[in-house]
Coordinates of C-alpha atoms and ligand atoms in Angstrom, one line a residue:
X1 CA 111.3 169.5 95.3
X2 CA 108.1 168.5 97.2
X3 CA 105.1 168.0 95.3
X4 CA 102.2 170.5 95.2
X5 CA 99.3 170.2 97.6
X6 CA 97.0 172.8 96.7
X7 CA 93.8 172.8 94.7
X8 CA 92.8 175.0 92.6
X9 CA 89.7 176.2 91.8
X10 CA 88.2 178.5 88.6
X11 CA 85.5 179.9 89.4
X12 CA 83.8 181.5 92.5
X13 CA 80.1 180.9 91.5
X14 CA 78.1 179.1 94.1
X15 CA 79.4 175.5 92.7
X16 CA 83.1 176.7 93.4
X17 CA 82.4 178.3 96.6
X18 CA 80.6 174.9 97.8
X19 CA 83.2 172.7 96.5
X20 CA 86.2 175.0 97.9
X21 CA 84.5 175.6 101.2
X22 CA 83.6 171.6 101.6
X23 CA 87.5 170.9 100.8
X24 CA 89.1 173.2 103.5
X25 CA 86.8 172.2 105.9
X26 CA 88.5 169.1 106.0
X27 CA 91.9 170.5 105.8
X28 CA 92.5 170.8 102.0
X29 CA 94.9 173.9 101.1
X30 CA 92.6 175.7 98.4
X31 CA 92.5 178.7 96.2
X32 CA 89.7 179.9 94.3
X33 CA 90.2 182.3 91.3
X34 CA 87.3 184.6 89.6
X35 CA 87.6 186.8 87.0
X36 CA 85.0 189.6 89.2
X37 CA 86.2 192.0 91.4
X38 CA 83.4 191.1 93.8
X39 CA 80.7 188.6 94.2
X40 CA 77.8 189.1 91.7
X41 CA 74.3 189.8 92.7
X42 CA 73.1 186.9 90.3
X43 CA 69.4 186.8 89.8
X44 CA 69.5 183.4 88.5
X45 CA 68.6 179.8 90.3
X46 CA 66.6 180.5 93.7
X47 CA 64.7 177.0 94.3
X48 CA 66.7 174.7 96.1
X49 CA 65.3 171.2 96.4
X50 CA 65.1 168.6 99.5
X51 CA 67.9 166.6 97.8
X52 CA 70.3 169.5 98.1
X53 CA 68.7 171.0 101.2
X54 CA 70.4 167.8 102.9
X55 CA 73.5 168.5 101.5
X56 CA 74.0 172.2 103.1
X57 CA 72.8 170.8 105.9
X58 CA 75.8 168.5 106.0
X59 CA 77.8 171.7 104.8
X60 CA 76.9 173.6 108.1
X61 CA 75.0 176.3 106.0
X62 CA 71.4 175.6 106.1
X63 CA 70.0 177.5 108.7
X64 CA 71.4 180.9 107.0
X65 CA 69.9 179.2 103.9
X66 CA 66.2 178.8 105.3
X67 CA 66.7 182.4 106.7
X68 CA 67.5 184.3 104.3
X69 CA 64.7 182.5 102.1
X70 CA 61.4 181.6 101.6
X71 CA 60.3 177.9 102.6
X72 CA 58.0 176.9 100.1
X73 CA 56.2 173.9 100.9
X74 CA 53.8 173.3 97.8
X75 CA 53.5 173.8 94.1
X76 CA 51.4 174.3 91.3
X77 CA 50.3 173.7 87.6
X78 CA 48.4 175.7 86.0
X79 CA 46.3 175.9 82.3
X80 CA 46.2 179.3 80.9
X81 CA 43.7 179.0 78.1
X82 CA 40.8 177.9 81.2
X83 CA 42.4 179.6 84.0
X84 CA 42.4 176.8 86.3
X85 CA 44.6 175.6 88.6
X86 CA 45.1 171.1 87.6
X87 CA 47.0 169.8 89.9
X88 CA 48.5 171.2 93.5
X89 CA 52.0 169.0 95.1
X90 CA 52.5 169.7 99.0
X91 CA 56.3 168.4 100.3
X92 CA 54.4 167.2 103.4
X93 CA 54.1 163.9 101.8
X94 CA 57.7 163.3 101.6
X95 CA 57.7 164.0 105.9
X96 CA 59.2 160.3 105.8
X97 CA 61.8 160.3 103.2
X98 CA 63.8 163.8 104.3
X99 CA 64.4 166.3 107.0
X100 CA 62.9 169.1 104.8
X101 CA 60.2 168.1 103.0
X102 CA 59.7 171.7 101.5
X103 CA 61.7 174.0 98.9
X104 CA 63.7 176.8 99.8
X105 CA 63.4 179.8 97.9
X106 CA 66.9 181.5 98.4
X107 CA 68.6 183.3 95.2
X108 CA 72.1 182.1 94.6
X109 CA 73.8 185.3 95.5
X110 CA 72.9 184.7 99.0
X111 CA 74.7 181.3 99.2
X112 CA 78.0 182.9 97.9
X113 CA 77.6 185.5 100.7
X114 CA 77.0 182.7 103.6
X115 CA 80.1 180.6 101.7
X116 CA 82.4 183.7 101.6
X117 CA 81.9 185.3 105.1
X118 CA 82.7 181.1 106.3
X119 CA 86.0 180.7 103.9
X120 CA 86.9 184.1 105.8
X121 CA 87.0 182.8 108.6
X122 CA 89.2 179.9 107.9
X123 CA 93.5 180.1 106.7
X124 CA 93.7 177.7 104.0
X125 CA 91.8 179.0 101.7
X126 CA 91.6 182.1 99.7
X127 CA 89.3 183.3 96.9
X128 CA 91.2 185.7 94.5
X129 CA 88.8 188.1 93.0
X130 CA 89.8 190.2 89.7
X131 CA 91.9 186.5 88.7
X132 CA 90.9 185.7 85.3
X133 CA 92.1 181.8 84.5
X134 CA 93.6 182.2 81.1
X135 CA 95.5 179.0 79.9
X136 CA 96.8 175.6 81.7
X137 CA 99.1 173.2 81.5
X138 CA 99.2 169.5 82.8
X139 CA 102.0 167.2 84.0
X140 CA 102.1 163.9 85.6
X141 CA 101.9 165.1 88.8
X142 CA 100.2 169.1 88.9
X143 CA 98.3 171.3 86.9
X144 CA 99.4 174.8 86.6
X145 CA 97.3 177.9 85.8
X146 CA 97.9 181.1 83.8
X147 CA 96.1 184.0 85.6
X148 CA 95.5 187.6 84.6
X149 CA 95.5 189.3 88.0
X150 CA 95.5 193.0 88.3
X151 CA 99.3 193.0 88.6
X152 CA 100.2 191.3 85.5
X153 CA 100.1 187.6 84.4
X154 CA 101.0 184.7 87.3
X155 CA 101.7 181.2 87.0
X156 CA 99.7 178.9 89.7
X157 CA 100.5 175.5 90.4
X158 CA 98.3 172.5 92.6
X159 CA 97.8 169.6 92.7
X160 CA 94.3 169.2 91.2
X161 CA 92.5 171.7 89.6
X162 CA 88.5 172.0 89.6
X163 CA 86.8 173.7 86.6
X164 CA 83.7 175.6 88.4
X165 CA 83.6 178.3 85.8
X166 CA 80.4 178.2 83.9
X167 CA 78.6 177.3 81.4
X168 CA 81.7 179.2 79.0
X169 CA 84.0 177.3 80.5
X170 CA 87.8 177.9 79.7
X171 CA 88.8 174.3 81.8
X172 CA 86.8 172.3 79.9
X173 CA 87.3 173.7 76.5
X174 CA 91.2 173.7 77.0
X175 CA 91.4 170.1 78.0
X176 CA 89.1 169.2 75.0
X177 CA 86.1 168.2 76.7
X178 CA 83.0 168.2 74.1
X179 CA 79.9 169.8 75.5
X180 CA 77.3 167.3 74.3
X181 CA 73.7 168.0 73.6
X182 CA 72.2 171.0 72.0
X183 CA 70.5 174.9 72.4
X184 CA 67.0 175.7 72.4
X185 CA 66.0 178.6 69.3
X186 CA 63.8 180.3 71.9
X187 CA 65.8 182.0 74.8
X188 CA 63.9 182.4 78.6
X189 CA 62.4 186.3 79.5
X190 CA 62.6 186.5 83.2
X191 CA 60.6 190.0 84.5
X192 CA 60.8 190.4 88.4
X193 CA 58.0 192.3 90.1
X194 CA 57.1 193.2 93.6
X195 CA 53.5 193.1 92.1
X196 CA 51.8 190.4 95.0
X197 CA 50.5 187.3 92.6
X198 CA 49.6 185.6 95.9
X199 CA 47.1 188.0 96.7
X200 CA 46.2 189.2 93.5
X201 CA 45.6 186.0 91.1
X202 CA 46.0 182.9 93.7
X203 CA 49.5 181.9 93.1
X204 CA 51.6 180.2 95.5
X205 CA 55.5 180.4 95.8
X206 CA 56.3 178.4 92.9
X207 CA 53.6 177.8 89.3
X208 CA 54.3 176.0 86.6
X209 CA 51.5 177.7 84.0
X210 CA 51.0 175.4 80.5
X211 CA 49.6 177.0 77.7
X212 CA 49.9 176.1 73.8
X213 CA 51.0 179.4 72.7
X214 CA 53.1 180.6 75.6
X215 CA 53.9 179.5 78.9
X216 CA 54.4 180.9 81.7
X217 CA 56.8 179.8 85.4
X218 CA 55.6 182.0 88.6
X219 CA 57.6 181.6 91.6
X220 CA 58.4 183.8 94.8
X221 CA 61.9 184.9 95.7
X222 CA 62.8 186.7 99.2
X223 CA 64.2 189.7 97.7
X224 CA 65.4 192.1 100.1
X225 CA 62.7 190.7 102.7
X226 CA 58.9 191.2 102.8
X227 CA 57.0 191.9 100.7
X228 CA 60.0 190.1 98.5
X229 CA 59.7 190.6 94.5
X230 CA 57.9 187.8 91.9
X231 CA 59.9 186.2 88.9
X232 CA 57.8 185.4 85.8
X233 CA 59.3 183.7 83.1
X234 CA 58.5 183.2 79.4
X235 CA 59.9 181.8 76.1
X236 CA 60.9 184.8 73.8
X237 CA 60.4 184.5 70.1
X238 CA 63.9 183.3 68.4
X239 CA 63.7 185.8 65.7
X240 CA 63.2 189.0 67.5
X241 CA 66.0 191.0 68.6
X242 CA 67.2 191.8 72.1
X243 CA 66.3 195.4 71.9
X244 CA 62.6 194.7 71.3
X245 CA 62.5 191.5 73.9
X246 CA 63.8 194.0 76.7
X247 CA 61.9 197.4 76.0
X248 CA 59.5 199.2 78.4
X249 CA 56.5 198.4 76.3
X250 CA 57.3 194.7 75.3
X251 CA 57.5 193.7 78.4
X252 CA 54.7 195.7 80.2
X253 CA 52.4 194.1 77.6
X254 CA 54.0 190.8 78.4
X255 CA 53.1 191.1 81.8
X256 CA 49.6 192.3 81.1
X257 CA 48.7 189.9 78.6
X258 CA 49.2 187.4 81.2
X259 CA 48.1 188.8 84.3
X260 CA 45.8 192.0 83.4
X261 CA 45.6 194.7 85.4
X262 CA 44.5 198.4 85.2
X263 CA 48.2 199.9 86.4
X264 CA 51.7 198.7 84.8
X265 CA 53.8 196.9 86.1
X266 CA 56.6 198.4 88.3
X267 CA 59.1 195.9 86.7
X268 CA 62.7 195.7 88.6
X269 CA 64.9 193.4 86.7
X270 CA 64.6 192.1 82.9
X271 CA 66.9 189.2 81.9
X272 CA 67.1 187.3 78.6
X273 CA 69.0 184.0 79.3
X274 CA 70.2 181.3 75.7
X275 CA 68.9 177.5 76.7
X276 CA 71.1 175.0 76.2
X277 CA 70.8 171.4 77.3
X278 CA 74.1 169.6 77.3
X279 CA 76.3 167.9 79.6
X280 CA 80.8 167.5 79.0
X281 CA 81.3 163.9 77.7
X282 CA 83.6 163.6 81.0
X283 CA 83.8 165.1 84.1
X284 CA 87.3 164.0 84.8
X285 CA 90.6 164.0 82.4
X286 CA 93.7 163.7 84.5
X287 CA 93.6 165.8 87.5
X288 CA 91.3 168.8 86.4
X289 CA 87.5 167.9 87.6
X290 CA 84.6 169.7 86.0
X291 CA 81.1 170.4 88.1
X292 CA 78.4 172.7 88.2
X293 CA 77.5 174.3 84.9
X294 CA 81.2 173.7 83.4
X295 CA 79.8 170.2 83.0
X296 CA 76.0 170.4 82.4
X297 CA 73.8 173.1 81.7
X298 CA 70.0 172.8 80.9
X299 CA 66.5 175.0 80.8
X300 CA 65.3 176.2 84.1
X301 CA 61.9 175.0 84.4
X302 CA 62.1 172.9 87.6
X303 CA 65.1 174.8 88.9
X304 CA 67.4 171.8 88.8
X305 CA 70.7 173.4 87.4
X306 CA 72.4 174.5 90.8
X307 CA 71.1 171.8 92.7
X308 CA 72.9 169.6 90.6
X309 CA 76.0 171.9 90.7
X310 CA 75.7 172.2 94.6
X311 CA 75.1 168.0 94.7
X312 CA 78.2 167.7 92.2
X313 CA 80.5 169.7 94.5
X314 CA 79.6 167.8 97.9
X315 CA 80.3 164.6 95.7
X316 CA 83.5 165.6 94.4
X317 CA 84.7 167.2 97.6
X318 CA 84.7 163.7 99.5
X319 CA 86.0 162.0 97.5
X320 CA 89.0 164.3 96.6
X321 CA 89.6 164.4 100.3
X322 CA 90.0 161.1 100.0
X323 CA 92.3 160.9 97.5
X324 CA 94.1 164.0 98.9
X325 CA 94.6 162.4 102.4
X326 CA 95.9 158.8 100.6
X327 CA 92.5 157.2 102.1
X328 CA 92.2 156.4 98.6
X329 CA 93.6 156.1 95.1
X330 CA 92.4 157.7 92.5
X331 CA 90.1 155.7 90.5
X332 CA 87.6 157.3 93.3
X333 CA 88.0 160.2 91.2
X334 CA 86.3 158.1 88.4
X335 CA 83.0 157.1 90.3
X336 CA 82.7 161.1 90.8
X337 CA 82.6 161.3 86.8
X338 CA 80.2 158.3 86.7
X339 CA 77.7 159.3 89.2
X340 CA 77.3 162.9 88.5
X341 CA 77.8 162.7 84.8
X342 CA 75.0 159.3 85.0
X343 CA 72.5 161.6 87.2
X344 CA 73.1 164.9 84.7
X345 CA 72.8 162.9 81.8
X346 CA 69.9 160.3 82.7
X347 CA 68.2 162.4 85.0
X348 CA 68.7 166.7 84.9
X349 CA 68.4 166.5 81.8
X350 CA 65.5 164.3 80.9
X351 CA 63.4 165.4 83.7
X352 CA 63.8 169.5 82.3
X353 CA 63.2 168.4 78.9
X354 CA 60.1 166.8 80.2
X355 CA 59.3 169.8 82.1
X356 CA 59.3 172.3 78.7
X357 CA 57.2 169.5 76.6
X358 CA 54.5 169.6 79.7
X359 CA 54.1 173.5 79.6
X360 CA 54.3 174.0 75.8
X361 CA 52.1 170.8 74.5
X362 CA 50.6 172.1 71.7
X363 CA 48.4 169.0 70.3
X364 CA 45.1 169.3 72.5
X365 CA 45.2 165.3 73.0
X366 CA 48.5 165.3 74.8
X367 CA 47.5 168.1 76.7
X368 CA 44.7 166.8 78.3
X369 CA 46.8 163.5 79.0
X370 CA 49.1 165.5 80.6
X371 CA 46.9 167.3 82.8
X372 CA 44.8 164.3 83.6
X373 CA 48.2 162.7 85.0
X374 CA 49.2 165.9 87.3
X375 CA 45.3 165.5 88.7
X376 CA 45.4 161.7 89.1
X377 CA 48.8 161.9 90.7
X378 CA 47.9 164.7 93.1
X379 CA 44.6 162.9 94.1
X380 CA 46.8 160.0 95.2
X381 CA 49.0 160.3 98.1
X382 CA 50.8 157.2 97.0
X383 CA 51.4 158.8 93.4
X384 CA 52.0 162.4 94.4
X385 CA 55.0 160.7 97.0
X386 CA 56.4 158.9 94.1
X387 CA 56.2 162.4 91.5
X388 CA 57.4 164.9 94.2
X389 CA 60.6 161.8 95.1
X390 CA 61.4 163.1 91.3
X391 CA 60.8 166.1 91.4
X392 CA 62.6 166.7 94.9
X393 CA 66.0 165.1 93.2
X394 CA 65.9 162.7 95.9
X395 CA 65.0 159.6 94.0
X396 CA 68.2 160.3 91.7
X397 CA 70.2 160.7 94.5
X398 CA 69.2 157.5 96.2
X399 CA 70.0 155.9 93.0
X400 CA 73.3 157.1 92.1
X401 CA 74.5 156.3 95.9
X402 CA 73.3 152.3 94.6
Ligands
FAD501 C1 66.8 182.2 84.6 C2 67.5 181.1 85.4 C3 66.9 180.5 86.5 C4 67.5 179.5 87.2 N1 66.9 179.0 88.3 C5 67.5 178.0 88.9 C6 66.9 177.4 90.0 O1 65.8 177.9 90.5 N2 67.5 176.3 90.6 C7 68.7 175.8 90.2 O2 69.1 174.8 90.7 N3 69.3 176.4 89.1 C8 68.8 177.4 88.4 N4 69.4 178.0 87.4 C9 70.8 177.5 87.0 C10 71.9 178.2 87.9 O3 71.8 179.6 87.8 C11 73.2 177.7 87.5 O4 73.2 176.3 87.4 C12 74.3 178.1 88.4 O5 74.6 179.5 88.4 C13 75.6 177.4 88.2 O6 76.6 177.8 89.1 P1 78.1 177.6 88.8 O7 78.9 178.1 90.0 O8 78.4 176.3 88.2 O9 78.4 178.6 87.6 P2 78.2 180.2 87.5 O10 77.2 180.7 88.4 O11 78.1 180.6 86.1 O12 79.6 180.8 88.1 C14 80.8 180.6 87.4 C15 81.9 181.6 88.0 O13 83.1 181.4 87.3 C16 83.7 182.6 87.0 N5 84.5 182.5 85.8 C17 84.1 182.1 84.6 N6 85.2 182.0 83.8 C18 86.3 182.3 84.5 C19 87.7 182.3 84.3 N7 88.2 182.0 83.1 N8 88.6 182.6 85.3 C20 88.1 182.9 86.5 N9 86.7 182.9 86.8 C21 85.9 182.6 85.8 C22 82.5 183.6 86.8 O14 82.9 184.9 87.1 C23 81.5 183.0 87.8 O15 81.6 183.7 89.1 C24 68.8 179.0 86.7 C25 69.4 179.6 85.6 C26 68.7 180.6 84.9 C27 69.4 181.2 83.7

């Protein structure tokens, strides 16, 4: 009996949808299973950094990418208790060191979209909605996959299987993979509003707002097109319950004690997210691969946890096609575990811890050393390059490649 060729994928999230697009596109039979009927309408990562910008541009995608978005070239810290704006970062500076030298603003539910309507159009490979991944099983040469699928229970078998199925992930818990690192107390309380913070308080696309007692992210999304809606985000007291976080008048006062105005706010989606900051102590164990939030997961400020996904799922998808073609053996599979679990664990990780410490500071001293930095880099075109080659994921990128 001839081996099995396929790969299978859990998971149809943006980081599966990438990974099993970029594999067929060379060739690779694939099959992607999710446990939704449909798509969700996920109001979750939006920014999308130079680093991976360059990736979907490889990918064939980026134009319906920067359409359905908002480029946003600039961003901004703020300091509540004063009300001033420190320190201002423009991507222009990085004109030399990447085609798009700006952030796209484009919520992740429109990357699925553009990656479905493209696996459509193409015969070897198929995303099987309502296909919940239940249990697998590993021999020398497959992987095999117990699915619940509106018809009953089905055995699938491939030759690799890729665990792209969350933060919860079933793949990386059945093969024993420890999820290192820990979970904040405070969960994140994201309010959406079509309220215009550009007009009305001086905000650009994306604001990073620092204040002792409770900080404050600002950024733009597209929406449904202009005028497009504004996501604020703020740490939510660990001890109160969910009910009170989400109710009409805790989070019109929310919104109001940071940004007062006479009328409330006309408030279209309230979501409480758990932190976590931890990445799988391997990426790879046998043939089943892990990427995208099955293998790291940490806090949003900086928007770094899909464009990691997205970067681990361009990665992975080379060199599999490698490996699947006989171009190369498999210890290729290896250096996919060491780059992206290197760049989650030395970079992602340390970069968005940094991020929470710089907003929350409490200790007036550190605060003011913090904001002096932000002013001294963004007076210094040299400086500001060298911060926004961080920020922009590029530097990591460059160095993993090394
Ligand atoms: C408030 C917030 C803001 C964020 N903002 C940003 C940002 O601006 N930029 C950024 O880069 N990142 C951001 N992130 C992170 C980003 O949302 C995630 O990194 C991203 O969703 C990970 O994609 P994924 O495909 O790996 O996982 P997911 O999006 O979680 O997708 C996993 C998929 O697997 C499916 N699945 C799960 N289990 C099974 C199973 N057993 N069988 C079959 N299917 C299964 C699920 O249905 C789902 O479709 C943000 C996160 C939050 C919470």
């Amino acid at each position: 009996m001839s081996e099995p060729q396929e790969i299978l994928i859990a998971g149809g999230g943006p980081v599966g949808l990438v990974t099993g697009y970029a594999l067929a596109k060379q060739g690779i039979p694939v099959t992607v299973f999710d446990e939704n009927d449909e798509l969700q309408e996920d109001p979750r990562a939006a920014t999308t950094h130079p680093a991976t910008l360059e990736l979907l541009g490889q990918l064939g995608v980026i134009d319906q990418v920067i359409a359905q978005g908002l480029v946003s070239p600039i961003f901004r810290f703020w300091d509540r208790p004063t009300g001033e704006m420190v320190a201002e970062f423009d991507h222009a500076l990085l004109k030399d060191d990447t085609p798009y030298p700006f952030v796209v603003q484009c919520e992740q539910f429109k990357l699925t979209h553009i990656l479905l309507d493209l696996i459509a159009g193409l015969d070897n490979c198929e995303v099987k909605f309502s296909h919940r991944v239940t249990g697998l099983g590993v021999t020398a040469d497959s992987v095999s996959v117990d699915v619940e699928t509106p018809g009953g229970s089905e055995k699938f078998t491939g030759r690799y299987l890729i665990g792209c199925d969350g933060g919860r992930s079933l793949v990386r818990k059945e093969m024993d993979i420890d999820f290192e690192g820990f979970t904040w107390a405070e969960r994140f309380l994201v309010l959406t509003t079509p309220f215009d913070f550009e007009a009305g308080r001086g905000m650009c696309y994306r604001n990073y707002i620092a204040d002792p007692e409770e900080w404050c992210n600002c950024f733009k999304v597209a929406g449904d097109g202009p005028p497009g809606l504004w996501r604020t985000v703020y740490p939510a007291d660990p001890d109160a319950p969910e009910e009170s976080l989400m109710g009409d008048d805790f989070v019109q006062n929310k919104l109001q004690n940071f940004f007062p105005q006479g009328e409330g706010y006309d408030i279209v989606h309230r979501n409480l997210y758990t932190v976590h900051q931890r990445v799988a102590a391997t990426f790879r164990k046998g043939p089943v691969l892990l990427a995208g939030d099955a293998s790291h997961v940490n806090n949003s400020i900086g928007g770094m946890g899909l464009n990691g996904g997205i970067q681990d799922a361009m990665n992975l998808a080379e060199k599999l096609a490698q490996v699947w073609k006989g171009d190369a053996d498999e210890s290729l599979l290896d250096r996919y575990d060491v780059q992206r679990r290197t760049y989650a664990k030395d970079y992602v990780q340390q970069q968005t811890i940094q991020n929470k410490k710089r907003l929350e500071a409490k200790d007036a001293q550190a605060r003011k050393r913090s904001q002096d930095e932000l002013r001294a880099m963004a007076a210094d075109p040299g400086k500001a390059r060298a911060f926004m080659l961080k920020t922009s994921m590029i530097e990591a990128m460059r160095a993993i490649e090394d």
